[in-house]
Short mmCIF file of C-alpha atoms in Angstrom, two decimals:
data_model
loop_
_atom_site.label_atom_id
_atom_site.label_comp_id
_atom_site.label_asym_id
_atom_site.label_seq_id
_atom_site.Cartn_x
_atom_site.Cartn_y
_atom_site.Cartn_z
CA LYS V 1 0.00 0.00 0.00
CA CYS V 2 1.30 3.43 -0.98
CA ASN V 3 0.63 6.97 0.15
CA GLY V 4 1.85 10.10 -1.59
CA ARG V 5 0.95 13.05 -3.74
CA ALA V 6 -0.49 13.31 -7.26
CA TYR V 7 0.23 16.09 -9.74
CA ILE V 8 -0.80 17.29 -13.16
CA GLY V 9 2.13 19.38 -14.24
CA ASP V 10 3.18 21.30 -11.12
CA ARG V 11 -0.35 21.40 -9.72
CA GLU V 12 -1.17 19.03 -6.91
CA ILE V 13 -4.54 17.39 -7.52
CA GLY V 14 -5.29 15.40 -4.39
CA ASN V 15 -7.07 12.13 -5.00
CA VAL V 16 -6.96 10.58 -8.46
CA THR V 17 -10.67 10.40 -9.23
CA PRO V 18 -12.41 9.42 -12.49
CA ALA V 19 -13.05 13.14 -13.10
CA ILE V 20 -9.32 13.87 -12.74
CA ILE V 21 -8.48 11.07 -15.16
CA ASP V 22 -11.02 12.42 -17.68
CA TYR V 23 -9.48 15.90 -17.37
CA ALA V 24 -5.97 14.52 -17.95
CA ASN V 25 -7.13 12.51 -20.97
CA ASN V 26 -9.04 15.44 -22.50
CA HIS V 27 -6.00 17.74 -22.21
CA GLN V 28 -3.48 14.95 -22.93
CA LEU V 29 -1.63 15.54 -19.66
CA PRO V 30 0.20 12.83 -17.70
CA ILE V 31 -0.57 12.33 -14.01
CA ARG V 32 2.58 12.23 -11.86
CA LEU V 33 2.54 10.14 -8.69
CA VAL V 34 5.16 10.71 -5.97
CA VAL V 35 5.45 7.94 -3.35
CA GLU V 36 5.99 9.38 0.16
CA ASP V 37 5.13 6.37 2.27
CA ALA V 38 4.52 2.66 1.61
CA TYR V 39 4.31 -0.67 3.37
CA LYS V 40 3.91 -4.26 2.27
CA CYS V 41 1.14 -6.51 3.53
CA LEU V 42 0.68 -10.21 3.76
CA GLY V 43 -3.02 -10.60 3.34
CA THR V 44 -4.54 -8.27 5.92
CA HIS V 45 -1.38 -8.11 8.01
CA ILE V 46 1.67 -5.90 7.69
CA ASP V 47 4.70 -7.86 6.51
CA PRO V 48 7.56 -7.56 9.02
CA GLN V 49 9.98 -7.53 6.07
CA GLN V 50 9.75 -4.08 4.45
CA CYS V 51 13.09 -4.04 2.58
CA GLU V 52 11.54 -3.87 -0.92
CA VAL V 53 9.25 -1.02 0.12
CA GLU V 54 12.12 1.25 1.04
CA GLU V 55 13.28 1.17 -2.56
CA ILE V 56 10.11 2.82 -3.93
CA ILE V 57 9.74 5.60 -1.33
CA GLY V 58 10.51 8.90 -3.11
CA GLU V 59 10.05 7.41 -6.57
CA GLU V 60 7.86 9.10 -9.22
CA TYR V 61 5.50 7.30 -11.57
CA LEU V 62 3.77 8.73 -14.64
CA LEU V 63 0.30 7.74 -15.76
CA PRO V 64 0.16 8.71 -19.48
CA PRO V 65 -3.15 10.01 -20.86
CA LYS V 66 -5.26 7.80 -23.06
CA PRO V 67 -4.36 8.84 -26.62
CA PHE V 68 -6.99 10.22 -28.93
CA PRO V 69 -7.93 8.17 -32.03
CA GLU V 70 -5.45 8.20 -34.89
CA ALA V 71 -5.61 10.99 -37.50
CA MET V 72 -8.19 10.63 -40.26
CA ALA V 73 -8.22 12.01 -43.79
CA TYR V 74 -10.33 15.05 -44.66
CA SER V 75 -10.66 17.59 -47.44
CA ILE V 76 -11.38 21.28 -46.92
CA ILE V 77 -13.98 22.77 -49.23
CA ILE V 78 -15.41 26.27 -49.64
CA ASP V 79 -18.41 26.77 -51.92
CA ASP V 80 -17.85 23.37 -53.55
CA VAL V 81 -14.23 24.19 -54.44
CA THR V 82 -11.70 21.85 -52.81
CA TYR V 83 -8.74 23.88 -51.55
CA TYR V 84 -7.00 21.12 -49.57
CA GLU V 85 -7.53 17.63 -50.96
CA TYR V 86 -5.95 15.48 -48.23
CA ILE V 87 -5.53 16.71 -44.66
CA LEU V 88 -4.87 14.32 -41.77
CA LEU V 89 -6.71 15.74 -38.76
CA ARG V 90 -6.47 14.39 -35.24
CA THR V 91 -8.05 15.51 -32.00
CA LYS V 92 -5.50 17.36 -29.89
CA GLU V 93 -7.52 18.58 -26.92
CA ARG V 94 -11.03 18.71 -25.46
CA PHE V 95 -12.26 21.49 -23.19
CA GLU V 96 -14.86 21.47 -20.48
CA ASP V 97 -17.18 23.81 -22.42
CA GLY V 98 -17.42 21.27 -25.27
CA THR V 99 -14.77 22.83 -27.54
CA VAL V 100 -12.66 20.29 -29.45
CA VAL V 101 -9.31 21.15 -31.05
CA PHE V 102 -8.19 19.34 -34.23
CA THR V 103 -4.79 19.75 -35.92
CA ASN V 104 -2.75 18.22 -38.74
CA GLU V 105 0.48 18.25 -36.70
CA ALA V 106 1.15 14.58 -37.44
CA GLN V 107 1.20 15.29 -41.20
CA ASP V 108 4.42 16.29 -42.94
CA LEU V 109 3.15 19.39 -44.73
CA PRO V 110 4.58 22.93 -44.94
CA PHE V 111 1.55 24.37 -43.16
CA ARG V 112 -0.35 23.78 -39.94
CA ILE V 113 -4.10 23.96 -39.56
CA THR V 114 -5.89 24.19 -36.21
CA ILE V 115 -9.66 23.87 -35.92
CA ARG V 116 -11.46 24.79 -32.71
CA ALA V 117 -15.07 23.63 -32.89
CA ASN V 118 -17.84 23.59 -30.32
CA PRO V 119 -20.82 21.47 -31.43
CA LEU V 120 -22.89 22.84 -28.53
CA THR V 121 -22.65 26.48 -29.64
CA GLY V 122 -21.87 25.98 -33.35
CA ASN V 123 -18.75 28.17 -33.08
CA VAL V 124 -15.84 27.19 -35.34
CA ASN V 125 -12.45 28.91 -35.57
CA PHE V 126 -9.70 28.13 -38.08
CA THR V 127 -6.03 29.00 -37.72
CA PHE V 128 -3.47 28.49 -40.51
CA ALA V 129 0.30 28.81 -40.20
CA ILE V 130 2.56 28.52 -43.24
CA THR V 131 5.77 26.78 -42.20
CA GLY V 132 7.35 26.31 -45.66
CA ARG V 133 8.65 28.89 -48.14
CA SER V 134 7.11 27.39 -51.27
CA ASN V 135 5.34 30.01 -53.35
CA SER V 136 2.85 27.34 -54.47
CA HIS V 137 1.79 26.73 -50.88
CA HIS V 138 1.53 30.46 -50.22
CA LEU V 139 -0.65 30.80 -53.32
CA LYS V 140 -2.93 27.95 -52.24
CA TYR V 141 -3.32 29.54 -48.81
CA SER V 142 -4.05 32.99 -50.31
CA ARG V 143 -6.76 31.52 -52.56
CA PHE V 144 -8.27 29.70 -49.57
CA LEU V 145 -8.13 32.88 -47.50
CA LYS V 146 -9.89 34.86 -50.22
CA ALA V 147 -12.69 32.29 -50.38
CA ALA V 148 -13.03 32.30 -46.60
CA ARG V 149 -13.03 36.10 -46.43
CA SER V 150 -15.72 36.18 -49.10
CA ASN V 151 -18.22 34.62 -46.67
CA GLY V 152 -18.26 31.24 -48.38
CA ARG V 153 -19.72 27.97 -47.07
CA LEU V 154 -16.91 25.91 -45.52
CA LYS V 155 -16.93 22.13 -45.18
CA VAL V 156 -14.46 19.76 -43.55
CA HIS V 157 -15.27 16.51 -45.36
CA HIS V 158 -14.38 13.04 -44.04
CA LEU V 159 -12.99 11.21 -47.07
CA GLU V 160 -13.53 7.62 -45.90
CA ARG V 161 -17.03 8.13 -44.50
CA ASP V 162 -18.04 10.59 -47.23
CA LYS V 163 -19.69 12.94 -44.74
CA ASN V 164 -18.92 16.34 -43.31
CA LEU V 165 -17.26 16.70 -39.94
CA LEU V 166 -18.11 20.41 -39.99
CA GLU V 167 -20.16 22.67 -42.23
CA VAL V 168 -20.34 26.37 -41.40
CA ASN V 169 -20.69 29.79 -43.02
CA CYS V 170 -17.55 31.94 -43.01
CA THR V 171 -18.59 35.24 -41.48
CA ALA V 172 -15.40 37.31 -41.66
CA ALA V 173 -16.30 40.69 -43.16
CA GLU V 174 -13.35 42.42 -44.82
CA SER V 175 -13.06 45.82 -46.48
CA GLY V 176 -12.91 46.23 -50.23
CA GLU V 177 -9.35 47.51 -49.86
CA TYR V 178 -8.31 44.33 -48.05
CA MET V 179 -9.83 42.13 -50.76
CA GLU V 180 -8.09 44.15 -53.48
CA ARG V 181 -4.74 43.62 -51.73
CA LEU V 182 -5.49 39.91 -51.52
CA ASP V 183 -6.32 39.80 -55.25
CA SER V 184 -3.04 41.57 -56.01
CA GLU V 185 -1.12 39.11 -53.85
CA ILE V 186 -2.71 36.15 -55.64
CA ALA V 187 -1.94 37.57 -59.09
CA PHE V 188 1.66 38.28 -58.05
CA LEU V 189 2.20 34.75 -56.67
CA GLU V 190 0.63 33.21 -59.78
CA ASN V 191 3.11 35.03 -61.99
CA VAL V 192 6.08 34.21 -59.74
CA ILE V 193 5.18 30.53 -60.11
CA VAL V 194 4.87 30.93 -63.91
CA ILE V 195 8.45 32.26 -63.94
CA GLU V 196 9.71 29.50 -61.61
CA ARG V 197 8.29 26.78 -63.86
CA TYR V 198 9.47 28.34 -67.13
CA PHE V 199 13.07 28.79 -65.97
CA GLY V 200 13.21 25.79 -63.60
CA ILE V 201 14.19 27.86 -60.56
CA THR V 202 12.99 28.57 -57.04
CA ILE V 203 12.42 32.22 -56.19
CA ASP V 204 12.75 33.39 -52.60
CA ILE V 205 10.53 36.45 -52.29
CA PRO V 206 12.11 38.91 -49.84
CA GLU V 207 10.12 40.37 -47.00
CA HIS V 208 10.31 43.85 -48.53
CA PHE V 209 10.20 44.66 -52.25
CA THR V 210 9.13 47.56 -54.47
CA SER V 211 6.26 48.17 -56.85
CA GLU V 212 8.87 48.07 -59.66
CA ASP V 213 9.70 44.49 -58.62
CA VAL V 214 6.02 43.58 -58.86
CA GLU V 215 5.65 45.21 -62.30
CA LEU V 216 8.70 43.34 -63.59
CA VAL V 217 7.33 39.99 -62.40
CA HIS V 218 4.03 40.65 -64.20
CA TYR V 219 5.85 41.81 -67.35
CA VAL V 220 8.16 38.78 -67.63
CA ALA V 221 5.36 36.33 -66.80
CA ASP V 222 3.15 37.84 -69.51
CA ILE V 223 5.96 37.68 -72.08
CA ILE V 224 6.90 34.04 -71.45
CA GLN V 225 3.21 33.06 -71.59
CA GLY V 226 3.06 34.39 -75.15
CA LYS V 227 1.22 37.63 -74.45
CA GLU V 228 1.96 40.87 -76.29
CA ILE V 229 2.95 43.88 -74.19
CA ARG V 230 2.28 47.31 -75.69
CA ASN V 231 3.89 50.47 -74.42
CA GLY V 232 5.01 53.91 -75.51
CA TRP V 233 8.43 55.26 -76.50
CA THR V 234 9.95 58.60 -77.53
CA LYS V 235 13.46 57.76 -78.74
CA TYR V 236 15.22 54.51 -79.56
CA GLU V 237 18.99 54.19 -79.89
CA THR V 238 20.66 51.09 -81.30
CA SER V 239 23.65 49.92 -83.27
CA MET V 240 23.46 48.22 -86.65
CA THR V 241 26.06 46.22 -88.53
CA ILE V 242 26.43 47.54 -92.07
CA GLU V 243 25.60 45.00 -94.76
CA SER V 244 25.67 45.15 -98.55
CA ARG V 245 22.13 46.56 -98.92
CA THR V 246 22.01 48.72 -95.77
CA LYS V 247 22.48 52.03 -97.63
CA GLU V 248 19.93 51.07 -100.28
CA ASN V 249 17.35 50.06 -97.69
CA ILE V 250 17.80 53.18 -95.59
CA THR V 251 17.68 55.47 -98.61
CA ALA V 252 14.46 53.85 -99.85
CA SER V 253 12.72 54.34 -96.47
CA MET V 254 13.88 57.86 -95.67
CA ASP V 255 10.68 59.58 -96.79
CA LYS V 256 8.13 57.37 -95.02
CA PRO V 257 7.67 55.79 -91.60
CA TYR V 258 8.32 52.08 -91.24
CA SER V 259 8.39 49.47 -88.47
CA LEU V 260 11.58 48.42 -86.78
CA THR V 261 12.00 45.02 -85.12
CA TYR V 262 14.69 43.94 -82.67
CA VAL V 263 15.19 40.15 -82.51
CA GLY V 264 17.48 38.84 -79.84
CA SER V 265 17.34 38.19 -76.13
CA ALA V 266 16.44 40.10 -73.01
CA THR V 267 17.59 39.65 -69.42
CA ALA V 268 15.54 40.49 -66.36
CA ASN V 269 16.71 40.34 -62.76
CA ILE V 270 13.95 38.79 -60.65
CA PHE V 271 14.88 38.81 -56.96
CA GLY V 272 18.52 37.96 -57.61
CA HIS V 273 18.00 35.68 -60.62
CA ASN V 274 19.27 36.93 -63.99
CA LEU V 275 16.79 35.38 -66.42
CA THR V 276 17.41 35.50 -70.18
CA TYR V 277 14.77 34.64 -72.77
CA PRO V 278 14.27 35.08 -76.56
CA PHE V 279 12.73 38.45 -77.17
CA ILE V 280 11.21 40.48 -79.99
CA ARG V 281 10.44 44.20 -79.80
CA THR V 282 8.67 45.90 -82.72
CA LEU V 283 8.47 49.69 -82.94
CA LEU V 284 5.34 50.14 -85.04
CA SER V 285 6.20 53.45 -86.72
CA VAL V 286 9.70 54.93 -86.78
CA LYS V 287 11.95 57.22 -88.74
CA LEU V 288 15.58 58.25 -88.42
CA GLU V 289 16.19 61.30 -86.28
CA ASN V 290 18.89 62.57 -88.66
CA PRO V 291 18.78 60.58 -91.93
CA GLU V 292 21.20 62.85 -93.82
CA LYS V 293 23.89 62.26 -91.20
CA ILE V 294 23.40 58.49 -91.47
CA ILE V 295 23.73 58.61 -95.26
CA ARG V 296 27.02 60.55 -94.96
CA LEU V 297 28.36 58.02 -92.45
CA LEU V 298 27.43 55.15 -94.74
CA GLU V 299 29.56 56.72 -97.47
CA ILE V 300 32.73 56.47 -95.38
CA LEU V 301 32.10 53.29 -93.37
CA ASP V 302 32.82 49.80 -94.67
CA GLU V 303 30.65 46.72 -94.76
CA GLY V 304 30.87 44.97 -91.38
CA ASP V 305 31.30 48.19 -89.42
CA ASP V 306 28.78 49.16 -86.75
CA ILE V 307 26.84 52.38 -87.02
CA LYS V 308 24.87 54.05 -84.24
CA MET V 309 21.33 55.00 -85.22
CA VAL V 310 18.69 57.03 -83.39
CA PHE V 311 15.01 56.57 -84.21
CA ILE V 312 12.02 58.71 -83.31
CA PRO V 313 8.27 58.10 -83.79
CA GLY V 314 7.29 58.15 -87.44
CA SER V 315 4.03 59.99 -86.83
CA ASP V 316 3.78 63.64 -85.83
CA THR V 317 3.40 62.76 -82.16
CA VAL V 318 5.74 62.97 -79.21
CA SER V 319 5.55 59.25 -78.47
CA GLY V 320 5.10 56.10 -80.51
CA GLU V 321 4.02 52.57 -79.67
CA TYR V 322 6.04 49.38 -79.44
CA VAL V 323 5.07 45.72 -78.96
CA ASP V 324 7.13 43.23 -76.94
CA ARG V 325 6.65 39.49 -77.30
CA LEU V 326 8.47 36.22 -76.79
CA GLY V 327 10.75 35.20 -79.62
CA ASP V 328 10.52 31.71 -81.11
CA THR V 329 14.04 31.84 -82.56
CA THR V 330 16.96 34.25 -82.33
CA THR V 331 18.39 35.27 -85.66
CA GLY V 332 21.01 37.77 -86.58
CA LYS V 333 23.24 39.35 -83.97
CA LEU V 334 22.20 38.59 -80.41
CA THR V 335 22.64 41.26 -77.83
CA ASN V 336 21.15 41.31 -74.35
CA GLU V 337 18.76 44.12 -73.71
CA VAL V 338 18.57 44.52 -69.94
CA ILE V 339 15.10 45.50 -68.72
#
């Protein structure tokens, strides 16, 4: 027979009753027993030999809590769109007011989800924590967050039983400005991932970056997806290698505007990555700024020499229009145009 003290954590609990055991199991806390006094009996009589008893006086014994059932597979759905296809949720803790806490801590994923649900009151609270740096996971979370913030209908669906563990309305009301920022974040992450996949790289987005960084990401992503980017220009300077028909071609086009196309490659620096891709830029209407000077230079330069040329819009406007697009092949002299 033993006498001593019982603890949950550092708190002494007195007698170990069924209620105490339920509390320890619900909060997954071990009960610690400290033996202060003990004696051995033979039947109903005290054994005169108490040598073995002396060895256990002062010892501590732990009663582990009864574990909750193993994790089960769920999907997380908002408005019939599945945002997380396979989440292993397991009960972590039960509270006296009926609240139950579920987590996916046992699952090796770069994010943690915690669900606090009270079936008595109908209150449900979700907490997400992104633990990985993958832009794909951040994008998935941002899309989920947008759906949740848009007051969608959320379901936690048990995959094996084909029934919902929870089904609630998301009631978080956000401002229009917040939702616009979330849309911008989603579009930015989508384009970062487009760039990662095209170039086979991983981009670490810094904590702080500029609006120019964002614009460059959108520009490069649009180009490599085959979109045309139109913009304005006022002056274009380039070098041209003189060939046998250069003078003839320039002389024939001196009196009328024409288009000018650069075919080569461009390099963009995206968060420390210098990314080069085939590139075509077409200035839709150009003319030489000083054609007479170019003609005089062509008279004295030899074939194979380089000549600097300055172009201005061919129309009577201050600015012209150019079109950028992805090049299929690179022909002629390749030079890197750094954006």
